[in-house]
Amino acid sequence: MSVRYRFTPADTPALRRLPFERMESEGMTRAVLWNRANPCLLDWLECVNPQHAFCWLAHDRNNALAGAVWLNPVMGRCGCAHFCIFRAARADWKNLGRQAVAHLFRALPLAALLAVWPAHYRHVTRAAKCWGFGKPVLLPKACHMPRVHNPARCRDGFMAVLHNPQGGI
């Protein structure tokens, strides 16, 4: 039987902090917040600031936090999607990601989702393909991935689009 996830809005400061706290405990903060040299809670809160982002928490049938999905509107009815899947749900990444994508299209009047990620994140490339995003396009040096001793560091990135199967509202 496939796990059915429940998506709830991270609509309070305490709920918006939960994914960051889990990222920290699982040692994945730097991988998720790759555009910061030394990511901290304030960087995360900027990413999910309700003035310019939407964020939902994914819970499994036991109400455990399985992941988070957040979206920054880009242009018109296109949004830039971001995902984070926590350790306990990682084996179910295909299912959770598909449900997250479906949730975004149900929750907002989107015509398409955009994803941008570092090209060397092969797991993200595999996930984007599985979840229905189109063929990735290489963006040379598009991902600003600063380090404390190399704040200007940039790496190649990929960009892919997923069109709403319903055409958007």
mmCIF file of C-alpha atoms in Angstrom:
data_model
loop_
_atom_site.group_PDB
_atom_site.id
_atom_site.type_symbol
_atom_site.label_atom_id
_atom_site.label_comp_id
_atom_site.label_asym_id
_atom_site.label_seq_id
_atom_site.Cartn_x
_atom_site.Cartn_y
_atom_site.Cartn_z
ATOM 1 C CA MET A 1 0.000 0.000 0.000
ATOM 2 C CA SER A 2 1.274 3.433 -0.944
ATOM 3 C CA VAL A 3 1.687 6.051 1.759
ATOM 4 C CA ARG A 4 -0.691 8.981 1.427
ATOM 5 C CA TYR A 5 0.860 12.224 2.676
ATOM 6 C CA ARG A 6 -1.007 15.151 4.157
ATOM 7 C CA PHE A 7 0.195 18.633 3.262
ATOM 8 C CA THR A 8 -0.404 21.416 5.759
ATOM 9 C CA PRO A 9 0.543 25.063 5.350
ATOM 10 C CA ALA A 10 3.496 26.236 7.403
ATOM 11 C CA ASP A 11 1.479 29.274 8.409
ATOM 12 C CA THR A 12 3.015 30.145 11.768
ATOM 13 C CA PRO A 13 6.596 30.997 12.740
ATOM 14 C CA ALA A 14 6.843 27.752 14.754
ATOM 15 C CA LEU A 15 5.697 25.634 11.800
ATOM 16 C CA ARG A 16 8.076 27.411 9.428
ATOM 17 C CA ARG A 17 10.989 26.561 11.767
ATOM 18 C CA LEU A 18 10.228 22.812 11.825
ATOM 19 C CA PRO A 19 11.842 21.898 8.482
ATOM 20 C CA PHE A 20 15.015 23.799 9.357
ATOM 21 C CA GLU A 21 15.269 22.059 12.716
ATOM 22 C CA ARG A 22 14.903 18.679 10.993
ATOM 23 C CA MET A 23 17.462 19.640 8.306
ATOM 24 C CA GLU A 24 19.898 20.561 11.068
ATOM 25 C CA SER A 25 19.334 17.327 12.985
ATOM 26 C CA GLU A 26 19.792 15.253 9.804
ATOM 27 C CA GLY A 27 22.884 17.181 8.656
ATOM 28 C CA MET A 28 21.375 18.348 5.393
ATOM 29 C CA THR A 29 21.114 22.105 5.894
ATOM 30 C CA ARG A 30 24.059 22.941 3.626
ATOM 31 C CA ALA A 31 22.782 20.662 0.844
ATOM 32 C CA VAL A 32 19.299 22.205 0.893
ATOM 33 C CA LEU A 33 20.358 25.826 1.398
ATOM 34 C CA TRP A 34 23.187 25.528 -1.106
ATOM 35 C CA ASN A 35 23.099 29.237 -1.946
ATOM 36 C CA ARG A 36 24.378 30.231 1.508
ATOM 37 C CA ALA A 37 27.958 29.922 2.754
ATOM 38 C CA ASN A 38 26.948 29.050 6.301
ATOM 39 C CA PRO A 39 23.158 28.603 6.371
ATOM 40 C CA CYS A 40 21.310 29.499 9.532
ATOM 41 C CA LEU A 41 17.709 29.717 10.682
ATOM 42 C CA LEU A 42 17.373 33.302 9.426
ATOM 43 C CA ASP A 43 18.408 32.190 5.911
ATOM 44 C CA TRP A 44 15.743 29.489 5.995
ATOM 45 C CA LEU A 45 13.071 31.859 7.270
ATOM 46 C CA GLU A 46 13.919 34.216 4.418
ATOM 47 C CA CYS A 47 13.311 31.355 1.938
ATOM 48 C CA VAL A 48 9.870 30.604 3.358
ATOM 49 C CA ASN A 49 8.850 34.152 4.222
ATOM 50 C CA PRO A 50 5.085 34.244 3.596
ATOM 51 C CA GLN A 51 5.431 37.674 1.974
ATOM 52 C CA HIS A 52 7.097 36.018 -1.036
ATOM 53 C CA ALA A 53 6.812 32.243 -0.624
ATOM 54 C CA PHE A 54 4.356 29.445 0.085
ATOM 55 C CA CYS A 55 5.439 26.525 2.268
ATOM 56 C CA TRP A 56 3.764 23.252 3.164
ATOM 57 C CA LEU A 57 4.812 20.440 5.476
ATOM 58 C CA ALA A 58 4.296 16.839 4.385
ATOM 59 C CA HIS A 59 3.182 14.465 7.135
ATOM 60 C CA ASP A 60 2.888 10.701 6.924
ATOM 61 C CA ARG A 61 -0.015 8.635 8.305
ATOM 62 C CA ASN A 62 1.533 8.805 11.804
ATOM 63 C CA ASN A 63 1.731 12.611 11.540
ATOM 64 C CA ALA A 64 5.536 12.472 11.370
ATOM 65 C CA LEU A 65 7.220 15.194 9.356
ATOM 66 C CA ALA A 66 8.251 13.523 6.083
ATOM 67 C CA GLY A 67 9.262 16.547 4.048
ATOM 68 C CA ALA A 68 8.614 20.116 3.030
ATOM 69 C CA VAL A 69 7.772 21.790 -0.237
ATOM 70 C CA TRP A 70 8.020 25.525 -0.798
ATOM 71 C CA LEU A 71 7.374 27.667 -3.775
ATOM 72 C CA ASN A 72 8.471 31.115 -4.843
ATOM 73 C CA PRO A 73 6.270 32.705 -7.484
ATOM 74 C CA VAL A 74 8.464 33.589 -10.456
ATOM 75 C CA MET A 75 6.327 35.128 -13.166
ATOM 76 C CA GLY A 76 2.603 35.136 -13.647
ATOM 77 C CA ARG A 77 1.392 31.609 -12.951
ATOM 78 C CA CYS A 78 4.786 29.923 -12.810
ATOM 79 C CA GLY A 79 6.464 29.099 -9.525
ATOM 80 C CA CYS A 80 9.927 27.902 -8.582
ATOM 81 C CA ALA A 81 9.490 24.701 -6.563
ATOM 82 C CA HIS A 82 11.786 23.454 -3.813
ATOM 83 C CA PHE A 83 11.628 20.094 -2.036
ATOM 84 C CA CYS A 84 13.170 18.560 1.037
ATOM 85 C CA ILE A 85 12.575 14.924 1.960
ATOM 86 C CA PHE A 86 13.613 13.799 5.408
ATOM 87 C CA ARG A 87 15.395 10.570 6.245
ATOM 88 C CA ALA A 88 12.344 8.585 7.414
ATOM 89 C CA ALA A 89 10.575 9.163 4.053
ATOM 90 C CA ARG A 90 13.598 9.009 1.770
ATOM 91 C CA ALA A 91 12.829 5.461 0.581
ATOM 92 C CA ASP A 92 9.424 6.762 -0.590
ATOM 93 C CA TRP A 93 10.863 9.795 -2.435
ATOM 94 C CA LYS A 94 9.102 9.022 -5.729
ATOM 95 C CA ASN A 95 5.674 8.847 -4.155
ATOM 96 C CA LEU A 96 6.184 11.812 -1.830
ATOM 97 C CA GLY A 97 7.509 13.997 -4.662
ATOM 98 C CA ARG A 98 4.633 13.127 -6.975
ATOM 99 C CA GLN A 99 2.159 13.964 -4.238
ATOM 100 C CA ALA A 100 3.954 17.252 -3.522
ATOM 101 C CA VAL A 101 3.780 18.253 -7.197
ATOM 102 C CA ALA A 102 0.078 17.342 -7.349
ATOM 103 C CA HIS A 103 -0.495 19.330 -4.159
ATOM 104 C CA LEU A 104 1.155 22.444 -5.606
ATOM 105 C CA PHE A 105 -1.040 22.292 -8.707
ATOM 106 C CA ARG A 106 -4.163 21.799 -6.561
ATOM 107 C CA ALA A 107 -3.274 24.505 -4.035
ATOM 108 C CA LEU A 108 -2.337 27.321 -6.409
ATOM 109 C CA PRO A 109 -3.460 28.461 -9.875
ATOM 110 C CA LEU A 110 -0.188 27.430 -11.513
ATOM 111 C CA ALA A 111 0.405 26.791 -15.195
ATOM 112 C CA ALA A 112 3.899 25.405 -14.577
ATOM 113 C CA LEU A 113 6.594 24.701 -12.014
ATOM 114 C CA LEU A 114 10.227 25.610 -12.495
ATOM 115 C CA ALA A 115 13.073 23.812 -10.758
ATOM 116 C CA VAL A 116 16.686 24.985 -10.598
ATOM 117 C CA TRP A 117 19.388 22.943 -8.913
ATOM 118 C CA PRO A 118 23.151 22.354 -8.930
ATOM 119 C CA ALA A 119 24.048 20.067 -11.848
ATOM 120 C CA HIS A 120 26.147 17.802 -9.629
ATOM 121 C CA TYR A 121 23.068 16.978 -7.484
ATOM 122 C CA ARG A 122 22.376 13.789 -9.460
ATOM 123 C CA HIS A 123 19.666 12.700 -7.044
ATOM 124 C CA VAL A 124 17.718 15.870 -7.843
ATOM 125 C CA THR A 125 18.132 15.305 -11.570
ATOM 126 C CA ARG A 126 16.740 11.774 -11.138
ATOM 127 C CA ALA A 127 13.872 13.060 -8.980
ATOM 128 C CA ALA A 128 12.926 15.849 -11.401
ATOM 129 C CA LYS A 129 12.678 13.324 -14.221
ATOM 130 C CA CYS A 130 10.619 10.920 -12.120
ATOM 131 C CA TRP A 131 8.241 13.655 -10.998
ATOM 132 C CA GLY A 132 7.540 14.748 -14.580
ATOM 133 C CA PHE A 133 9.801 17.742 -15.127
ATOM 134 C CA GLY A 134 11.042 18.156 -18.691
ATOM 135 C CA LYS A 135 14.568 17.577 -19.897
ATOM 136 C CA PRO A 136 16.983 19.668 -17.829
ATOM 137 C CA VAL A 137 18.776 22.549 -19.527
ATOM 138 C CA LEU A 138 22.341 23.276 -18.441
ATOM 139 C CA LEU A 139 22.906 26.749 -17.014
ATOM 140 C CA PRO A 140 26.667 27.397 -16.834
ATOM 141 C CA LYS A 141 27.754 28.730 -13.441
ATOM 142 C CA ALA A 142 24.129 29.541 -12.537
ATOM 143 C CA CYS A 143 24.159 28.205 -8.973
ATOM 144 C CA HIS A 144 25.789 30.519 -6.495
ATOM 145 C CA MET A 145 27.226 28.083 -3.958
ATOM 146 C CA PRO A 146 29.410 30.242 -1.736
ATOM 147 C CA ARG A 147 31.842 28.886 0.796
ATOM 148 C CA VAL A 148 33.229 30.830 3.718
ATOM 149 C CA HIS A 149 36.635 31.076 1.994
ATOM 150 C CA ASN A 150 35.203 31.412 -1.532
ATOM 151 C CA PRO A 151 32.118 33.649 -1.378
ATOM 152 C CA ALA A 152 31.935 34.103 -5.172
ATOM 153 C CA ARG A 153 31.893 30.350 -5.939
ATOM 154 C CA CYS A 154 29.405 29.319 -8.638
ATOM 155 C CA ARG A 155 28.648 25.870 -10.048
ATOM 156 C CA ASP A 156 26.797 24.736 -13.140
ATOM 157 C CA GLY A 157 23.087 24.281 -12.694
ATOM 158 C CA PHE A 158 20.133 22.634 -14.327
ATOM 159 C CA MET A 159 16.716 24.095 -14.986
ATOM 160 C CA ALA A 160 13.586 22.112 -15.848
ATOM 161 C CA VAL A 161 9.891 22.901 -16.226
ATOM 162 C CA LEU A 162 6.816 20.875 -15.395
ATOM 163 C CA HIS A 163 3.588 21.977 -17.053
ATOM 164 C CA ASN A 164 0.332 21.643 -15.153
ATOM 165 C CA PRO A 165 -1.441 18.657 -16.709
ATOM 166 C CA GLN A 166 -4.715 20.541 -16.203
ATOM 167 C CA GLY A 167 -3.328 23.655 -17.916
ATOM 168 C CA GLY A 168 -3.550 25.905 -14.861
ATOM 169 C CA ILE A 169 -6.565 27.811 -13.657
#
